[in-house]
PDB file of C-alpha atoms in Angstrom:
ATOM      1  CA  MET A   1      14.975  49.943  28.154  1.00 79.00           C
ATOM      2  CA  ILE A   2      17.934  51.715  26.586  1.00 79.00           C
ATOM      3  CA  TYR A   3      17.103  54.831  28.574  1.00 81.00           C
ATOM      4  CA  ARG A   4      17.179  52.849  31.840  1.00 82.00           C
ATOM      5  CA  ILE A   5      20.488  51.216  30.972  1.00 79.00           C
ATOM      6  CA  ASN A   6      21.995  54.592  30.078  1.00 79.00           C
ATOM      7  CA  ALA A   7      20.691  56.028  33.347  1.00 81.00           C
ATOM      8  CA  GLN A   8      22.285  53.156  35.273  1.00 80.00           C
ATOM      9  CA  LEU A   9      25.564  53.710  33.461  1.00 78.00           C
ATOM     10  CA  MET A  10      25.463  57.386  34.336  1.00 81.00           C
ATOM     11  CA  ASP A  11      24.839  56.500  37.989  1.00 81.00           C
ATOM     12  CA  LEU A  12      27.829  54.141  37.911  1.00 80.00           C
ATOM     13  CA  ASN A  13      30.013  56.833  36.393  1.00 78.00           C
ATOM     14  CA  GLU A  14      28.908  59.332  39.059  1.00 79.00           C
ATOM     15  CA  ASP A  15      29.644  56.783  41.776  1.00 78.00           C
ATOM     16  CA  ARG A  16      33.107  56.216  40.321  1.00 81.00           C
ATOM     17  CA  ILE A  17      33.747  59.943  40.185  1.00 81.00           C
ATOM     18  CA  LEU A  18      32.703  60.256  43.830  1.00 81.00           C
ATOM     19  CA  MET A  19      34.868  57.276  44.786  1.00 82.00           C
ATOM     20  CA  ARG A  20      37.845  58.756  42.935  1.00 81.00           C
ATOM     21  CA  ALA A  21      37.346  62.097  44.648  1.00 84.00           C
ATOM     22  CA  GLU A  22      37.103  60.425  48.045  1.00 85.00           C
ATOM     23  CA  LEU A  23      40.201  58.304  47.437  1.00 85.00           C
ATOM     24  CA  SER A  24      42.082  61.291  46.102  1.00 85.00           C
ATOM     25  CA  SER A  25      41.201  63.226  49.241  1.00 87.00           C
ATOM     26  CA  LYS A  26      42.445  60.372  51.436  1.00 88.00           C
ATOM     27  CA  ILE A  27      45.680  60.169  49.473  1.00 88.00           C
ATOM     28  CA  ASP A  28      46.189  63.906  49.875  1.00 90.00           C
ATOM     29  CA  ARG A  29      45.654  63.644  53.647  1.00 89.00           C
ATOM     30  CA  LEU A  30      48.162  60.782  53.845  1.00 89.00           C
ATOM     31  CA  LYS A  31      50.704  62.754  51.821  1.00 90.00           C
ATOM     32  CA  ASP A  32      50.178  65.701  54.153  1.00 89.00           C
ATOM     33  CA  LEU A  33      50.682  63.477  57.202  1.00 86.00           C
ATOM     34  CA  LYS A  34      53.838  61.987  55.667  1.00 86.00           C
ATOM     35  CA  HIS A  35      55.186  65.470  55.041  1.00 86.00           C
ATOM     36  CA  LYS A  36      54.397  66.561  58.592  1.00 81.00           C
ATOM     37  CA  ILE A  37      56.176  63.503  59.956  1.00 80.00           C
ATOM     38  CA  LEU A  38      59.211  64.089  57.770  1.00 82.00           C
ATOM     39  CA  VAL A  39      59.558  67.750  58.761  1.00 83.00           C
ATOM     40  CA  ASP A  40      58.961  66.973  62.445  1.00 78.00           C
ATOM     41  CA  SER A  41      55.851  69.132  62.816  1.00 79.00           C
ATOM     42  CA  TYR A  42      54.064  65.898  63.767  1.00 75.00           C
ATOM     43  CA  ASN A  43      56.375  65.506  66.775  1.00 78.00           C
ATOM     44  CA  GLU A  44      55.825  69.145  67.742  1.00 81.00           C
ATOM     45  CA  LYS A  45      52.046  68.599  67.770  1.00 80.00           C
ATOM     46  CA  LEU A  46      52.517  65.342  69.671  1.00 80.00           C
ATOM     47  CA  ALA A  47      54.538  67.165  72.339  1.00 81.00           C
ATOM     48  CA  GLU A  48      51.648  69.593  72.819  1.00 85.00           C
ATOM     49  CA  LEU A  49      49.268  66.762  73.764  1.00 83.00           C
ATOM     50  CA  LEU A  50      48.600  65.606  77.303  1.00 84.00           C
ATOM     51  CA  PRO A  51      50.518  62.442  78.272  1.00 79.00           C
ATOM     52  CA  ASP A  52      47.398  60.252  78.203  1.00 80.00           C
ATOM     53  CA  GLN A  53      46.567  61.513  74.700  1.00 79.00           C
ATOM     54  CA  ARG A  54      50.163  61.024  73.620  1.00 75.00           C
ATOM     55  CA  ALA A  55      49.886  57.353  74.615  1.00 72.00           C
ATOM     56  CA  LEU A  56      47.682  56.793  71.579  1.00 67.00           C
ATOM     57  CA  ASP A  57      50.806  57.243  69.448  1.00 67.00           C
ATOM     58  CA  ASP A  58      52.799  54.593  71.351  1.00 63.00           C
ATOM     59  CA  TRP A  59      53.219  51.831  68.786  1.00 63.00           C
ATOM     60  CA  ASP A  60      54.875  49.545  71.343  1.00 62.00           C
ATOM     61  CA  ARG A  61      51.453  49.082  72.968  1.00 58.00           C
ATOM     62  CA  PHE A  62      49.984  47.548  69.821  1.00 48.00           C
TER      63      PHE A  62
END
């Protein structure tokens, strides 16, 4: 019984590690996006898009 409980605890710890890694990755992507917006490279990429694709960034439509 102790072995099973320890195994379950290990699984929980692995799940938490995976969740932390996934959340950390998302945070890094958001930080990267924020940086791109602040240095205007986001707007440069947006200007490269076709007008119909650019419409997806029009917040007034939401």
